[in-house]
Coordinates of C-alpha atoms and ligand atoms in Angstrom, one line a residue:
X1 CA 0.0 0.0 0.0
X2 CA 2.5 2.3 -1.3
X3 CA 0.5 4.4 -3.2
X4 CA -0.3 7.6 -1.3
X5 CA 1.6 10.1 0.7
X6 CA 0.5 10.9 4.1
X7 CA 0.0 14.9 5.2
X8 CA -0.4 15.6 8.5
X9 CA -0.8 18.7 10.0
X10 CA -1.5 19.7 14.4
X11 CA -2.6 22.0 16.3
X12 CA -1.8 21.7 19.8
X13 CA -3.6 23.5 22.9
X14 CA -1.6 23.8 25.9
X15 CA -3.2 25.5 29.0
X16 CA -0.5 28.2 30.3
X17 CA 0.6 27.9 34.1
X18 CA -1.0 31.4 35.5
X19 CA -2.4 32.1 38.7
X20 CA -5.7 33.5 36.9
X21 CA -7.7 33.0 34.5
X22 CA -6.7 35.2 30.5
X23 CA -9.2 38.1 31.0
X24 CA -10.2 38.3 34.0
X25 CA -8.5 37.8 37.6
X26 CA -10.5 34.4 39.0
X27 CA -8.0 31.3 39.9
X28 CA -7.1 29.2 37.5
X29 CA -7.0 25.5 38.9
X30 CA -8.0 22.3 38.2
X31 CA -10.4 20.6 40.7
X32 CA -12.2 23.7 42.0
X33 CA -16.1 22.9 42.5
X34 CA -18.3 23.4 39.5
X35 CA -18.5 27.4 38.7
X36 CA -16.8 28.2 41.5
X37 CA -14.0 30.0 39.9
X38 CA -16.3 32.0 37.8
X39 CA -17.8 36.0 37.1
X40 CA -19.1 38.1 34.7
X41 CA -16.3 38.3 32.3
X42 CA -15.6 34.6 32.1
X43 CA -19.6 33.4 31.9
X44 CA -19.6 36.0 29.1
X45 CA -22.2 38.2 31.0
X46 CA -23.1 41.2 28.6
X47 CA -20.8 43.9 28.8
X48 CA -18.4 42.4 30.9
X49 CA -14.9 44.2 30.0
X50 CA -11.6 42.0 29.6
X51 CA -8.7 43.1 30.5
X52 CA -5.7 41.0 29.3
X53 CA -3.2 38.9 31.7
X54 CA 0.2 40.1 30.6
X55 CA 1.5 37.0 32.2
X56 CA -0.2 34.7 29.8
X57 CA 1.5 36.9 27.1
X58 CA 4.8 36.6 28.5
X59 CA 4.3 32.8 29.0
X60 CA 3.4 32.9 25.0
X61 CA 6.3 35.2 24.0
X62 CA 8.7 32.2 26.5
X63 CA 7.0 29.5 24.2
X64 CA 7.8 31.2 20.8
X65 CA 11.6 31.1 22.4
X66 CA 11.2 27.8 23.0
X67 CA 10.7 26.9 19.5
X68 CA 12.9 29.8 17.6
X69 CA 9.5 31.6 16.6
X70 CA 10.3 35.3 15.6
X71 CA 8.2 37.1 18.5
X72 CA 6.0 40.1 17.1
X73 CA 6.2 43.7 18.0
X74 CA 2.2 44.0 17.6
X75 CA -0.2 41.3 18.5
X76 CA -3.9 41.5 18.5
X77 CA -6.8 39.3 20.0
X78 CA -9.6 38.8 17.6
X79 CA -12.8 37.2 18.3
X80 CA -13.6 33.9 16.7
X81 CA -17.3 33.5 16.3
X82 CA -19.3 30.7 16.7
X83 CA -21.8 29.7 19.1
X84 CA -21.6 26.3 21.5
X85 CA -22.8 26.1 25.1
X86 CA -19.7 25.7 26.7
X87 CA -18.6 29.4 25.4
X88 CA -21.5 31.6 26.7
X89 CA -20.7 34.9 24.9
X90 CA -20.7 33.3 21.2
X91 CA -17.0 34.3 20.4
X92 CA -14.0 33.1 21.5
X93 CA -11.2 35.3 22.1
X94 CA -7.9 34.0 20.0
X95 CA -5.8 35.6 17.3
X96 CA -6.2 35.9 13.3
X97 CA -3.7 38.1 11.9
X98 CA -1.2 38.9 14.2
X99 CA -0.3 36.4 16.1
X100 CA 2.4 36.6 19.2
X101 CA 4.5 34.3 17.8
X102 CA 5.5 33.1 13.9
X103 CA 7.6 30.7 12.7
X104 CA 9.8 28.3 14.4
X105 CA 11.1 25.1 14.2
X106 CA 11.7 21.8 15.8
X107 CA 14.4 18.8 14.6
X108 CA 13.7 15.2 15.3
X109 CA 16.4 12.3 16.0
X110 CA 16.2 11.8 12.8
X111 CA 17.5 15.2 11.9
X112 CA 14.3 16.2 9.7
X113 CA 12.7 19.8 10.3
X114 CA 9.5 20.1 11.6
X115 CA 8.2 23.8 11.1
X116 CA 6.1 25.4 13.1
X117 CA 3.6 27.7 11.2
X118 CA 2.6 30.4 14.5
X119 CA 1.9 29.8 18.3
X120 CA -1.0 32.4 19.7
X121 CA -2.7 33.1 22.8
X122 CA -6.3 32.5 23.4
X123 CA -8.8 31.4 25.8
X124 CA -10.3 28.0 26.7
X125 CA -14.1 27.3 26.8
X126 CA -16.0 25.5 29.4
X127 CA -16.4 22.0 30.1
X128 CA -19.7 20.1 29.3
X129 CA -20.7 16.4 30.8
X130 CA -23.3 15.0 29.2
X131 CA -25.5 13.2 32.2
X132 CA -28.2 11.0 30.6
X133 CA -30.8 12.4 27.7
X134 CA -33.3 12.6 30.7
X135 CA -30.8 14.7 33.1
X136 CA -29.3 16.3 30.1
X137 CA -26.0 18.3 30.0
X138 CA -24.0 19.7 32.8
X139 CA -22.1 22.9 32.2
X140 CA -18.7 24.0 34.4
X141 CA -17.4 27.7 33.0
X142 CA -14.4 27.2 35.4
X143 CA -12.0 26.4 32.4
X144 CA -13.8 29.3 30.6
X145 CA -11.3 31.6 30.0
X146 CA -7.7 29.3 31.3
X147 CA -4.9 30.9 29.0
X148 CA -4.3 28.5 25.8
X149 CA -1.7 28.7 23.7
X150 CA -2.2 27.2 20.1
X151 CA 0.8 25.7 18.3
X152 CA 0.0 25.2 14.5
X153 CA 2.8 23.3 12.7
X154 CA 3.2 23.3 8.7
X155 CA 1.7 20.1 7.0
X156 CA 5.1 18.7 7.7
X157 CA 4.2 14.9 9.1
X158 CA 4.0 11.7 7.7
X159 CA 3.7 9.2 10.5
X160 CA 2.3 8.8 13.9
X161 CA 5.6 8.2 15.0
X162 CA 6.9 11.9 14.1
X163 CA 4.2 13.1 15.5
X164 CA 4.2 11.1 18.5
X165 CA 8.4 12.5 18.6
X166 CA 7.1 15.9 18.3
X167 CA 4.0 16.2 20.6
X168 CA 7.1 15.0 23.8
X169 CA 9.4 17.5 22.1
X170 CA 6.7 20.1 22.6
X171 CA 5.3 18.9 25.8
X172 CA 9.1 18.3 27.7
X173 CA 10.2 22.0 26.1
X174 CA 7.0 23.7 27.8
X175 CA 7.2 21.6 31.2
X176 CA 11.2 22.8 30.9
X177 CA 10.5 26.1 30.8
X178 CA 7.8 26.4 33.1
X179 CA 5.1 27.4 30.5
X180 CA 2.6 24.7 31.1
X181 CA 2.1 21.3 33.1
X182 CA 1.0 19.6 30.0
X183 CA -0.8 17.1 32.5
X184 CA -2.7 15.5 29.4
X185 CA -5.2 13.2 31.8
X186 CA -6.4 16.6 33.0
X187 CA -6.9 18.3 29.7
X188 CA -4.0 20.5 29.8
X189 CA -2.6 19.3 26.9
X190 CA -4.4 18.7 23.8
X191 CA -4.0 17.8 19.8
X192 CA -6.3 18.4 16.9
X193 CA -4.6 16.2 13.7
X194 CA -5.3 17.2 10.3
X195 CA -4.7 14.5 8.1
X196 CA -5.0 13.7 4.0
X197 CA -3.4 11.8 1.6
X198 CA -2.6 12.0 -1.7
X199 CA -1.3 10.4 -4.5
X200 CA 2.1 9.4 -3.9
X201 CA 4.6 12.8 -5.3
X202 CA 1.9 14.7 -6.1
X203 CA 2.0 18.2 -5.2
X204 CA -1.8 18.8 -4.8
X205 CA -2.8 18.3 -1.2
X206 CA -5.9 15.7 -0.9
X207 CA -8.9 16.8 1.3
X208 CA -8.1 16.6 4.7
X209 CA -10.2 15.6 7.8
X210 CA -9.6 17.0 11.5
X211 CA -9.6 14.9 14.6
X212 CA -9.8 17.2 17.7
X213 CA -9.0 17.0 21.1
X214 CA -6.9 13.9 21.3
X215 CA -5.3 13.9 25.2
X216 CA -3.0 11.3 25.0
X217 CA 0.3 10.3 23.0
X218 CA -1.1 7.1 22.5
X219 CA -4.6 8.0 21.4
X220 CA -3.0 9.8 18.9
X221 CA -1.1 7.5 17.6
X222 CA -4.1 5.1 17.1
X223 CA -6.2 7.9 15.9
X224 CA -3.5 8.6 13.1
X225 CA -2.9 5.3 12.5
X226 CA -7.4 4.4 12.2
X227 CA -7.6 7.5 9.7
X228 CA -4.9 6.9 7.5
X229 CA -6.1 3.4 6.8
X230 CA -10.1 4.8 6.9
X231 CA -8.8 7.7 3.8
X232 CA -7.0 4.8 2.2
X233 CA -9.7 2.9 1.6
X234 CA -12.8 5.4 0.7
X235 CA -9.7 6.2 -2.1
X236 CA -8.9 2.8 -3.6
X237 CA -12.5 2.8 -3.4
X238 CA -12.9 5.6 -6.1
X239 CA -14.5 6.9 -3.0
X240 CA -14.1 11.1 -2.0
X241 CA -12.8 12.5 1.2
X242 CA -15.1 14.7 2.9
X243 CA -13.6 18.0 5.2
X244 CA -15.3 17.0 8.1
X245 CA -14.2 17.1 11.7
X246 CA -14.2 13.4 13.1
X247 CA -14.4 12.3 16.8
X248 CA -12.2 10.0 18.3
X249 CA -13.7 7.0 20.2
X250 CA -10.6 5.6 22.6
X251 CA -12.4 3.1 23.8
X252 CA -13.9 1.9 20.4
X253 CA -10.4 2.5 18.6
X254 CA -12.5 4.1 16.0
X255 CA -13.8 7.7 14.5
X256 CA -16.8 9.3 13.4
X257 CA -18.4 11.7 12.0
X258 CA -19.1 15.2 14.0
X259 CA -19.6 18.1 11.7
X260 CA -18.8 19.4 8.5
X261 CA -15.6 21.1 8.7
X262 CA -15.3 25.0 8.6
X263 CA -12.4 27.2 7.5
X264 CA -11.5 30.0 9.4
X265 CA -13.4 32.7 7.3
X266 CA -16.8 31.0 8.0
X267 CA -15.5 32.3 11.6
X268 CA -15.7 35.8 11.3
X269 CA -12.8 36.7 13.0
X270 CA -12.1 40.6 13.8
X271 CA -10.1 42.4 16.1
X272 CA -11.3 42.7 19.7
X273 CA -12.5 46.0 20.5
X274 CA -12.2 45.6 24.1
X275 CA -8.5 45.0 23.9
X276 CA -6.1 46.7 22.7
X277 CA -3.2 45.8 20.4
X278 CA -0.6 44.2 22.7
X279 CA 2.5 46.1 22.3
X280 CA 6.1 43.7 22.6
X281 CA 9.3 45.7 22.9
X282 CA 12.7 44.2 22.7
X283 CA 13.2 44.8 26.1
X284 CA 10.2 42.8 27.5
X285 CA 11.2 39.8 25.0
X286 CA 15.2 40.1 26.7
X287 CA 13.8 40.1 29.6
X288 CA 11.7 36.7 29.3
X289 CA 14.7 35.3 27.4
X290 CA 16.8 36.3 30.6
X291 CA 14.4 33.4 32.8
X292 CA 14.6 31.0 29.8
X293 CA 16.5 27.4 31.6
X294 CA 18.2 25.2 28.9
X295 CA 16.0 23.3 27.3
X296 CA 16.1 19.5 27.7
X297 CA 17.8 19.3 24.2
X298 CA 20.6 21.3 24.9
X299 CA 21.5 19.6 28.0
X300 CA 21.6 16.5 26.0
X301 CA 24.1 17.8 24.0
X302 CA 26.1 19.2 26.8
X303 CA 26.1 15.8 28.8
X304 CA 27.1 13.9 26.0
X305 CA 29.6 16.0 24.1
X306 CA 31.3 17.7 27.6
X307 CA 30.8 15.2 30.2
X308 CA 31.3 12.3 28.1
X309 CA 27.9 10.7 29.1
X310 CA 26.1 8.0 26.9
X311 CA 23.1 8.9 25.2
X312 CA 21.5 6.5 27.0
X313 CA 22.4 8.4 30.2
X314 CA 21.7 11.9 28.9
X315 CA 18.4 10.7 27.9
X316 CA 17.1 9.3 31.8
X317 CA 19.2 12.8 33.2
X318 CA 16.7 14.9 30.7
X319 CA 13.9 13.1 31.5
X320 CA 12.9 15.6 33.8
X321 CA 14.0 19.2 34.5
X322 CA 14.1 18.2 38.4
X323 CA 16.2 15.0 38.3
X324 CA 18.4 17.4 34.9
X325 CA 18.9 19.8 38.0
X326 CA 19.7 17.6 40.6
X327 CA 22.3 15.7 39.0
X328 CA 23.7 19.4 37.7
X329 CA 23.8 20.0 41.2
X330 CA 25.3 17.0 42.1
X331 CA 28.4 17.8 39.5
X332 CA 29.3 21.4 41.1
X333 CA 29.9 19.5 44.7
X334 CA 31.2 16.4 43.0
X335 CA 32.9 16.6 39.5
X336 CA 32.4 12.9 38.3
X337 CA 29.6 13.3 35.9
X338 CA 29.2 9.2 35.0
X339 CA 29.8 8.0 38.9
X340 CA 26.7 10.7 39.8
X341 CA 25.2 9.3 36.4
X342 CA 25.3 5.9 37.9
X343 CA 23.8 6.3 41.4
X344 CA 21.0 8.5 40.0
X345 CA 19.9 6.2 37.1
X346 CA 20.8 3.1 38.9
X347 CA 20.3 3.5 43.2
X348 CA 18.4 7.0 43.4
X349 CA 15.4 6.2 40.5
X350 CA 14.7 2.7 42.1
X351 CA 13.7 4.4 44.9
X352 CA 11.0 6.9 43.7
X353 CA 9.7 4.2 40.9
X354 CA 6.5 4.3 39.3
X355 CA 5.8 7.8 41.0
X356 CA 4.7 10.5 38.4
X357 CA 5.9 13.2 40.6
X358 CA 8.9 13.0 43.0
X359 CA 11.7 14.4 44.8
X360 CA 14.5 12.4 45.8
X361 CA 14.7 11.4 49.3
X362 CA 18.8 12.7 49.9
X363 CA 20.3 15.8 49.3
X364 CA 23.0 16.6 47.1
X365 CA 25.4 17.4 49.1
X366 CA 24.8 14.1 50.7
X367 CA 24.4 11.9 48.1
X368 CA 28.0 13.4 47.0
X369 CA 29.5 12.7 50.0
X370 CA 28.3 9.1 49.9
X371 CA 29.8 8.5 46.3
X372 CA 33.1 10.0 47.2
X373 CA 33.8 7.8 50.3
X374 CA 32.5 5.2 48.1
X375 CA 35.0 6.3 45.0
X376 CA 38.2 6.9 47.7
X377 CA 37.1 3.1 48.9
X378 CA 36.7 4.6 52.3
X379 CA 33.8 2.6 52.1
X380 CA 32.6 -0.4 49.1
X381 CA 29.5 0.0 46.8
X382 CA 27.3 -2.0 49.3
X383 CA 27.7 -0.4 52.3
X384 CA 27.7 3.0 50.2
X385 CA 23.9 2.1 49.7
X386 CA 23.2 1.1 53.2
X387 CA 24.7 4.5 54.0
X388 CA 22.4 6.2 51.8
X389 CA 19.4 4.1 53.6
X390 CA 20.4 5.5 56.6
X391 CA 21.0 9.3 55.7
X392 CA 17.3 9.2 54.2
X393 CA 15.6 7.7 57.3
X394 CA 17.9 9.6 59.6
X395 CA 18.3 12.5 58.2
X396 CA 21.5 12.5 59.5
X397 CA 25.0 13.5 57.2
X398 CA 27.0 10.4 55.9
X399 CA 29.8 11.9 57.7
X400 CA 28.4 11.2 61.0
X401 CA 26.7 7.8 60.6
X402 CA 30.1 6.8 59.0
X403 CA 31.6 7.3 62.2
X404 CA 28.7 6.4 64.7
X405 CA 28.3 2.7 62.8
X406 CA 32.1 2.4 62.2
X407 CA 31.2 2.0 58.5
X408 CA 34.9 2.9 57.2
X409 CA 37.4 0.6 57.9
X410 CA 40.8 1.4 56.6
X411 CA 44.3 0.4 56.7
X412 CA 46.1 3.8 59.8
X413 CA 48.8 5.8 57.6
X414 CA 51.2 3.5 60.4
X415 CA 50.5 0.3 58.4
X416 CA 50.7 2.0 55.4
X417 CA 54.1 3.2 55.6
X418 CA 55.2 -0.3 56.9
X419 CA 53.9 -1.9 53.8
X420 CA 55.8 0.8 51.3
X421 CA 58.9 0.5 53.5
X422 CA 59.2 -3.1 53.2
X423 CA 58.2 -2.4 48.7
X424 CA 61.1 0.0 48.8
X425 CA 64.1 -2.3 50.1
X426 CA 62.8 -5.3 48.0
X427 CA 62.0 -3.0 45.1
X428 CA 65.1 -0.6 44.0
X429 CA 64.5 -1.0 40.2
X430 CA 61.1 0.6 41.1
X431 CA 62.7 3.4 43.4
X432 CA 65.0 4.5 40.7
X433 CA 62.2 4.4 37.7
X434 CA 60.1 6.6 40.2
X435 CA 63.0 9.3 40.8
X436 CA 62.9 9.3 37.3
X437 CA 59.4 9.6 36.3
X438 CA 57.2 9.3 39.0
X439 CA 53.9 9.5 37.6
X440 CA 54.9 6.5 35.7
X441 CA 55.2 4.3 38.7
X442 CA 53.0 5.4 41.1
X443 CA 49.6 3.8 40.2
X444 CA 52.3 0.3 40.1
X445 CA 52.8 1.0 43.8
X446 CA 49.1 2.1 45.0
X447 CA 47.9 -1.1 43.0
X448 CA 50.7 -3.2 45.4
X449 CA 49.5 -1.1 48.3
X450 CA 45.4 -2.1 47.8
X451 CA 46.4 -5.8 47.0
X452 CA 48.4 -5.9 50.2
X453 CA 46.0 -4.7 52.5
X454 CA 42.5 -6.4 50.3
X455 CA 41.6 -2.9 49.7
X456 CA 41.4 -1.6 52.6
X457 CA 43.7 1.4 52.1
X458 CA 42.6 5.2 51.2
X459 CA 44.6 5.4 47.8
X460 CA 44.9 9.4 48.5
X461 CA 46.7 8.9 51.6
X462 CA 48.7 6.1 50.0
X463 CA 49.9 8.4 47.0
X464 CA 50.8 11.1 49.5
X465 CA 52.7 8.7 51.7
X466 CA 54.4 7.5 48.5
X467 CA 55.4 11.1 47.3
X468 CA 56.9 11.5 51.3
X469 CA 59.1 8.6 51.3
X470 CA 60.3 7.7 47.8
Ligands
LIG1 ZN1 -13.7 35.1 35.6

């Protein structure tokens, strides 16, 4: 089934991390009661004035950075208009024209471009549950009005696996930098896929269909995956595509039919006149770059290419901005980038497994300390994890609970000496190669050193000793 190309297209909502709402200052939080976080402006009451959180707009501006958009000097919020009874007032406000943010790019693995056409800012509607036809239709206007930004890429997909690459691109850059939560089980992430095909080369886009609101990476995936093979068939069918939008039934693994799709002019979109233009100097976007942290990518790079790290590594290290900055932390008290690598990923994750949101039990400064008596054989690997037991349900530094349960036994300086004394009579080919060049020799007579006492000797205090006596 080679025959046709596949086009895909997304649009992705994300719901911005403010304390309140986009026009008007009630909370905005997930899990409030029903309408509690509600008022005239976000129920649409008739002439209720918005007035715009500039936070939200910052929090779009950060995104376009995210992504290399160019960030506009004049934005402006039009109304979209269309009427549904989770959006009281008949319009939502969004952006046409001039959008905040243009452009923008993201590369894949596989080193292929995907472009990003715009991200905007505009508001969320409410939430309906549909009861029972005898109970009806329960509305909730407390997401009415949460800050959304809308990320439209190019037609630039061919697979549910570039998308699927993509969408945690997206979602780890915007967690990253603190934009949104992305927590997709509570809405705050969301995809609408546009999808045709056409004949394979061609340069005439087929008729695409849109599939809205899809709130997981793998529901996506299967929704892709259902509607490519649905389009393929109506078309070796001698069948036509219709632009419709199509609902996607998780549960049923299958779509159907909503409503005829519109394009944006049957919207009517205009320019809000109860806001005004929003007005983006240099300064304000420095000054957003200037709280920018580096993005997951980028500290991939840097814990591959200047800490030597495998990719491997680099990818569980990224996998979160709090575990990134922990281990970063770790590496400015401890500069041993794969030994922190290794207690994290291996000793440290067991320990907080299968928990979506953690901290790790032991500080930095701790878990450092643990590592180095481990690494200067002060103590072995085993009881290096017992340790770390003990500092996490103690609380107490591994400095102390070393000494309080005798943890570190090691060879006195005394022994030490006696053992390189008795190396340097039988040894005088040694001695003179080590006047010579000493760094040649010395790792020879540390290795005789540990053999000699089982490894029970600091190997610091055994090259000082050696650079004293020889
Ligand atoms: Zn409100």
């Amino acid at each position: 089934m080679e025959e046709f190309d596949v086009v895909i297209g997304l649009e992705i909502h994300a719901e911005l991390k403010t304390k309140t709402k986009v026009f008007c200052s009630c909370k905005n939080e997930f899990g409030a009661k029903p309408n509690e976080n509600t008022c005239p402006v976000c129920t649409g009451m008739p002439g209720a004035l918005p007035i715009i959180n500039k936070r939200a707009v910052e929090l779009c501006i950060k995104a376009g950075l995210c992504f290399g958009c160019t960030i506009s000097h004049y934005a402006v919020m039009e109304r979209k208009n269309y009427f549904y009874p989770d959006l009281a007032k008949a319009y939502q406000i969004s952006q046409m024209v001039y959008p905040i943010c243009v452009g923008g790019e993201i590369t894949l693995k596989d080193g292929k471009v995907k472009r990003l056409n715009r991200i905007h800012l505009e508001e969320d509607a409410g939430k309906l549950t549909h009861i029972s036809r005898a109970t009806g239709t329960l509305i909730d206007y407390n997401r009415g009005g949460t800050p959304l930004i809308e990320i439209v890429t190019e037609p630039d997909f061919t697979s549910p696996e570039e998308v699927d690459e993509f969408l945690k691109r997206v979602r780890e850059s915007l967690v990253y930098a603190d934009i949104a939560d992305c927590k997709m089980e509570e809405g705050g992430m969301r995809c609408d896929v546009n999808l045709s095909l056409k004949p394979k080369g061609s340069t005439i886009l087929g008729t695409r269909t849109e599939m809205k609101n899809l709130n997981s990476f793998k529901s996506v995936t299967r929704a892709i995956e259902y509607e490519i093979k649905r389009q393929k068939e109506i078309l070796l069918d001698g069948g036509k595509i219709i632009q419709e939008t199509r609902k996607w039934d998780d549960a049923k693994g299958k779509n159907m039919s909503m409503r005829s799709k519109e394009d944006s002019q049957d919207y009517r979109y205009f320019p809000d006149p109860d806001i005004l233009p929003i007005s983006i100097t240099d300064d304000d976007i420095e000054s957003i770059k200037s709280e920018m942290p580096v993005l997951p990518q980028k500290r991939r790079e840097i814990y591959v290419e200047k800490y030597g790290l495998p990719e491997y590594d680099a990818q569980i290290l990224t996998s979160s901005k709090y575990i990134s900055d922990y281990f970063e932390t770790c590496l400015k008290i401890y500069d041993s980038p794969k030994k922190i690598s290794n207690w994290i990923m291996g000793d440290l994750l067991k320990l907080v497994k299968g928990r979506e949101e953690f901290t790790f039990p032991i500080e930095e400064k701790y878990l450092c300390e643990i590592i180095k008596m481990v690494e200067e054989r002060l103590i072995n690997k085993n009881v290096g994890l017992q340790l770390m037991n003990d500092v996490i349900e103690t609380g107490k530094s591994p400095a102390v609970l070393a000494k309080e349960n005798n943890l570190i036994v090691v060879i006195s300086e005394e022994e030490i000496l006696k053992i390189l004394n008795a190396f340097k009579e039988e040894n005088s080919k040694v001695v003179q190669d080590y006047k010579v060049q000493p760094e040649k020799v010395i790792g020879f007579i540390v290795g005789h050193v540990m053999k000699s006492t089982g490894g029970k000797a600091n190997p610091a205090i055994v090259k000082e000793l050696i650079k004293k006596i020889f």
